[in-house]
Tab-separated table of C-alpha atoms in Angstrom:
chain	number	residue	atom	x	y	z
A	153	MET	CA	88.314	3.258	110.498
A	154	ASP	CA	92.035	2.859	111.106
A	155	ARG	CA	93.275	4.142	107.751
A	156	SER	CA	94.003	7.851	107.416
A	157	LEU	CA	94.946	9.952	104.402
A	158	ARG	CA	96.658	13.312	104.544
A	159	VAL	CA	95.015	15.670	102.065
A	160	ALA	CA	96.808	18.876	101.105
A	161	VAL	CA	94.430	21.483	99.707
A	162	ILE	CA	96.376	23.937	97.567
A	163	GLY	CA	94.862	27.381	97.789
A	164	ASP	CA	94.458	30.470	99.920
A	165	ARG	CA	91.590	29.480	102.215
A	166	ASP	CA	88.830	31.991	102.775
A	167	PRO	CA	85.949	30.883	105.041
A	168	ARG	CA	83.695	33.323	103.183
A	169	PHE	CA	83.969	31.175	100.037
A	170	PRO	CA	81.229	28.515	100.051
A	171	SER	CA	83.320	26.361	97.705
A	172	HIS	CA	86.156	26.228	100.250
A	173	LEU	CA	83.856	24.976	102.990
A	174	ALA	CA	82.269	22.568	100.514
A	175	THR	CA	85.722	21.176	99.677
A	176	GLU	CA	86.275	20.170	103.289
A	177	ASP	CA	82.773	18.729	103.611
A	178	ALA	CA	83.106	16.734	100.382
A	179	LEU	CA	86.348	15.153	101.596
A	180	ARG	CA	84.703	14.131	104.865
A	181	HIS	CA	81.675	12.706	103.051
A	182	ALA	CA	83.910	10.611	100.778
A	183	ALA	CA	86.094	9.483	103.677
A	184	ALA	CA	83.063	8.326	105.658
A	185	TYR	CA	81.825	6.404	102.626
A	186	LEU	CA	85.200	4.651	102.300
A	187	GLY	CA	85.509	4.035	106.028
A	188	ILE	CA	88.685	6.073	106.439
A	189	ARG	CA	89.791	9.302	108.104
A	190	VAL	CA	91.165	12.391	106.373
A	191	ASP	CA	93.614	14.917	107.761
A	192	ILE	CA	92.836	18.049	105.731
A	193	ARG	CA	95.534	20.706	105.547
A	194	TRP	CA	95.205	23.910	103.562
A	195	LEU	CA	98.457	25.074	102.017
A	196	ALA	CA	98.663	28.784	101.243
A	197	THR	CA	100.319	29.342	97.894
A	198	GLU	CA	103.049	31.852	98.776
A	199	PRO	CA	105.095	29.536	101.050
A	200	LEU	CA	104.998	26.867	98.337
A	201	GLU	CA	107.377	28.938	96.234
A	202	SER	CA	110.254	27.797	98.449
A	203	ASP	CA	108.968	24.915	100.582
A	204	LEU	CA	107.083	21.865	99.311
A	205	ALA	CA	107.528	19.761	102.447
A	206	GLU	CA	103.788	19.638	103.208
A	207	VAL	CA	103.038	18.804	99.583
A	208	LYS	CA	105.554	15.970	99.603
A	209	ALA	CA	104.071	14.607	102.834
A	210	ALA	CA	100.547	14.470	101.412
A	211	ASP	CA	98.802	11.356	100.145
A	212	VAL	CA	96.344	13.399	98.096
A	213	LEU	CA	96.326	16.890	96.548
A	214	TRP	CA	93.309	19.054	95.798
A	215	CYS	CA	93.855	22.361	94.023
A	216	ALA	CA	90.991	24.514	95.229
A	217	PRO	CA	88.806	27.227	93.700
A	218	GLY	CA	89.588	30.845	94.451
A	219	SER	CA	91.934	32.178	91.782
A	220	PRO	CA	93.842	34.309	91.283
A	221	TYR	CA	95.983	32.815	94.022
A	222	ARG	CA	98.431	34.905	95.998
A	223	SER	CA	101.232	32.995	94.262
A	224	LEU	CA	100.864	31.465	90.835
A	225	ARG	CA	104.394	30.086	91.101
A	226	GLY	CA	103.701	28.350	94.402
A	227	ALA	CA	100.543	26.685	93.129
A	228	LEU	CA	102.283	25.473	89.970
A	229	ALA	CA	105.173	24.025	91.988
A	230	ALA	CA	102.759	21.950	94.069
A	231	LEU	CA	100.862	20.740	91.014
A	232	ARG	CA	104.064	19.810	89.243
A	233	HIS	CA	105.008	17.611	92.193
A	234	GLY	CA	101.640	15.863	92.095
A	235	ARG	CA	101.861	15.240	88.376
A	236	GLU	CA	105.476	14.075	88.314
A	237	HIS	CA	105.290	11.910	91.448
A	238	SER	CA	101.978	10.167	90.752
A	239	VAL	CA	100.142	11.753	93.687
A	240	PRO	CA	96.347	11.543	93.254
A	241	THR	CA	95.368	15.106	92.373
A	242	LEU	CA	92.074	16.870	91.717
A	243	GLY	CA	91.717	20.470	90.583
A	244	THR	CA	88.330	22.175	90.547
A	245	CYS	CA	87.368	25.570	89.111
A	246	GLY	CA	90.493	27.724	89.595
A	247	GLY	CA	92.417	24.572	90.424
A	248	CYS	CA	91.591	23.170	86.998
A	249	GLN	CA	92.814	26.373	85.384
A	250	HIS	CA	96.153	26.174	87.181
A	251	MET	CA	96.611	22.526	86.222
A	252	ILE	CA	96.275	23.639	82.601
A	253	ILE	CA	98.950	26.320	83.018
A	254	GLU	CA	101.319	23.943	84.819
A	255	TYR	CA	101.012	21.335	82.072
A	256	ALA	CA	101.422	23.871	79.285
A	257	ARG	CA	104.591	25.279	80.845
A	258	HIS	CA	106.346	22.167	82.087
A	259	VAL	CA	105.219	19.444	79.678
A	260	LEU	CA	104.353	21.198	76.434
A	261	GLY	CA	107.183	23.708	76.706
A	262	TYR	CA	105.144	26.926	76.621
A	263	GLU	CA	107.235	28.627	79.284
A	264	ASP	CA	105.187	31.820	79.032
A	265	ALA	CA	101.781	30.085	79.151
A	266	GLN	CA	99.538	32.377	81.141
A	267	HIS	CA	96.167	32.788	82.838
A	268	ALA	CA	94.154	35.865	81.864
A	269	GLU	CA	93.296	36.661	85.492
A	270	TYR	CA	96.991	37.295	86.125
A	271	ASP	CA	97.811	38.920	82.787
A	272	PRO	CA	94.921	39.482	80.358
A	273	TYR	CA	97.293	40.793	77.687
A	274	ALA	CA	99.765	37.904	77.749
A	275	SER	CA	100.817	36.628	74.332
A	276	THR	CA	100.362	32.947	75.225
A	277	LEU	CA	97.046	32.640	77.009
A	278	PHE	CA	96.031	29.083	77.819
A	279	VAL	CA	93.297	30.174	80.235
A	280	SER	CA	91.033	32.977	79.057
A	281	GLU	CA	87.710	34.524	79.968
A	282	LEU	CA	84.823	32.391	78.759
A	283	THR	CA	82.576	33.982	76.148
A	284	CYS	CA	79.456	32.707	77.895
A	285	SER	CA	80.219	32.505	81.602
A	286	PRO	CA	78.766	29.437	83.352
A	287	ALA	CA	79.258	31.006	86.809
A	288	GLY	CA	76.271	30.419	89.065
A	289	LYS	CA	74.726	27.892	86.692
A	290	THR	CA	74.237	24.134	86.693
A	291	MET	CA	74.956	22.868	83.200
A	292	PRO	CA	75.283	19.547	81.344
A	293	VAL	CA	78.642	17.929	80.648
A	294	THR	CA	79.222	15.110	78.158
A	295	LEU	CA	81.982	12.650	79.078
A	296	VAL	CA	84.043	10.414	76.816
A	297	PRO	CA	83.064	6.756	77.345
A	298	GLY	CA	85.778	4.532	78.774
A	299	THR	CA	87.571	7.298	80.651
A	300	ARG	CA	88.272	7.206	84.384
A	301	VAL	CA	85.840	10.031	85.034
A	302	ALA	CA	83.004	8.424	83.078
A	303	ALA	CA	83.602	5.183	84.973
A	304	LEU	CA	83.391	6.987	88.314
A	305	TYR	CA	80.086	8.607	87.398
A	306	GLY	CA	78.782	5.424	85.823
A	307	ARG	CA	77.386	7.433	82.919
A	308	THR	CA	78.431	9.892	80.221
A	309	GLU	CA	75.896	12.690	80.735
A	310	VAL	CA	76.068	14.660	83.983
A	311	ASP	CA	74.980	18.028	85.344
A	312	GLU	CA	77.377	20.090	87.449
A	313	GLU	CA	77.572	23.515	89.079
A	314	TYR	CA	80.017	26.267	88.107
A	315	TYR	CA	81.536	29.231	89.923
A	316	CYS	CA	84.050	30.305	87.273
A	317	ASN	CA	84.357	32.836	84.474
A	318	PHE	CA	87.601	31.467	83.004
A	319	GLY	CA	88.553	28.241	81.259
A	320	LEU	CA	90.823	26.599	78.714
A	321	ASP	CA	91.180	28.900	75.727
A	322	PRO	CA	89.423	27.129	72.822
A	323	SER	CA	92.387	27.819	70.538
A	324	ARG	CA	94.590	25.746	72.887
A	325	GLN	CA	92.218	22.835	73.420
A	326	GLU	CA	93.589	20.608	70.656
A	327	THR	CA	97.181	21.387	71.665
A	328	LEU	CA	96.568	20.368	75.265
A	329	HIS	CA	94.578	17.263	74.351
A	330	ASP	CA	97.082	16.032	71.767
A	331	GLY	CA	99.880	16.786	74.221
A	332	GLY	CA	98.583	14.279	76.753
A	333	PHE	CA	96.255	16.236	79.035
A	334	SER	CA	93.134	14.719	77.561
A	335	VAL	CA	89.907	16.681	77.246
A	336	ILE	CA	87.384	14.043	78.292
A	337	GLY	CA	84.378	16.195	79.189
A	338	VAL	CA	82.810	19.029	77.177
A	339	ASP	CA	79.851	21.384	77.269
A	340	GLY	CA	77.214	21.705	74.574
A	341	ASP	CA	79.592	23.724	72.399
A	342	GLY	CA	82.388	21.169	72.663
A	343	GLU	CA	84.508	23.310	74.991
A	344	ALA	CA	86.632	21.636	77.665
A	345	ARG	CA	85.081	21.075	81.068
A	346	VAL	CA	86.968	17.988	82.306
A	347	LEU	CA	90.551	16.853	81.672
A	348	GLU	CA	92.591	13.888	82.859
A	349	ILE	CA	96.033	12.423	82.300
A	350	PRO	CA	95.698	8.790	81.207
A	351	GLY	CA	98.170	6.551	83.001
A	352	HIS	CA	98.431	8.749	86.093
A	353	PRO	CA	96.851	7.184	89.208
A	354	TYR	CA	94.466	10.144	89.363
A	355	TYR	CA	95.097	13.538	87.788
A	356	VAL	CA	91.720	15.101	87.051
A	357	ALA	CA	90.744	18.716	86.412
A	358	THR	CA	87.161	19.978	86.334
A	359	LEU	CA	86.031	23.487	85.510
A	360	PHE	CA	82.949	22.862	87.637
A	361	VAL	CA	82.856	22.450	91.425
A	362	PRO	CA	81.789	18.867	92.208
A	363	GLN	CA	82.223	19.466	95.930
A	364	THR	CA	79.069	21.591	96.077
A	365	ARG	CA	76.943	18.577	95.107
A	366	SER	CA	78.355	16.241	97.744
A	367	ARG	CA	76.124	15.274	100.664
A	368	PRO	CA	76.483	13.061	103.766
A	369	GLY	CA	75.755	9.527	102.643
A	370	ALA	CA	75.934	10.619	99.006
A	371	PRO	CA	79.534	11.693	98.361
A	372	HIS	CA	80.550	12.969	94.966
A	373	PRO	CA	82.046	10.153	92.847
A	374	LEU	CA	85.037	12.241	91.767
A	375	VAL	CA	86.013	12.854	95.389
A	376	VAL	CA	85.529	9.187	96.263
A	377	GLY	CA	87.732	8.329	93.286
A	378	LEU	CA	90.381	10.795	94.428
A	379	LEU	CA	90.688	9.254	97.886
A	380	ARG	CA	90.378	5.685	96.664
A	381	ALA	CA	93.315	6.246	94.291
A	382	ALA	CA	95.531	6.835	97.338
A	383	LEU	CA	94.504	3.682	99.224
């Protein structure tokens, strides 16, 4: 076990959040499975507004649950670096939502793209409150065959746990998908639950929290895939 990866977790860590502790555990489970070590560093969002040194030093990025963050701008700056510099990046729950906003602003040109938790009355909402909240539920997700995520799971029907009340606004789903941030996993109503950028080494966003289903000796495949992409 002589290989080590530096993992920067973007988010404002709170030890009271089970999903934050589960994020650390899931990384360790996946690292043990791969026979490597991980150096996990949480990066609070406010300092990222002016200093991305820790982001640039990371081998892997994980944008954590727990929105709204203290700094939307800091989180988006870190995600932009991961996307533009081919750093393996995973965003779960709130992290997924911020990946959507970053892409809408900096790739699709919607400079005022907004998240309803920060501004529920914004004119260009890309992330809005879900009509039927999946928070606290384990629900089925259907994956597109042939995608990276489907390959990691080894199947196209999975069940995952949710903590969130917000997601990609359905009116923006086609715009985001056609713009290159592909919707490759949906719920029973066809609403986005998983997105990835084809051609990027690993840029995956999930509305669910895969880390909560990771166990010692049985790491979550998406976390294994995240670390493996950096090896």
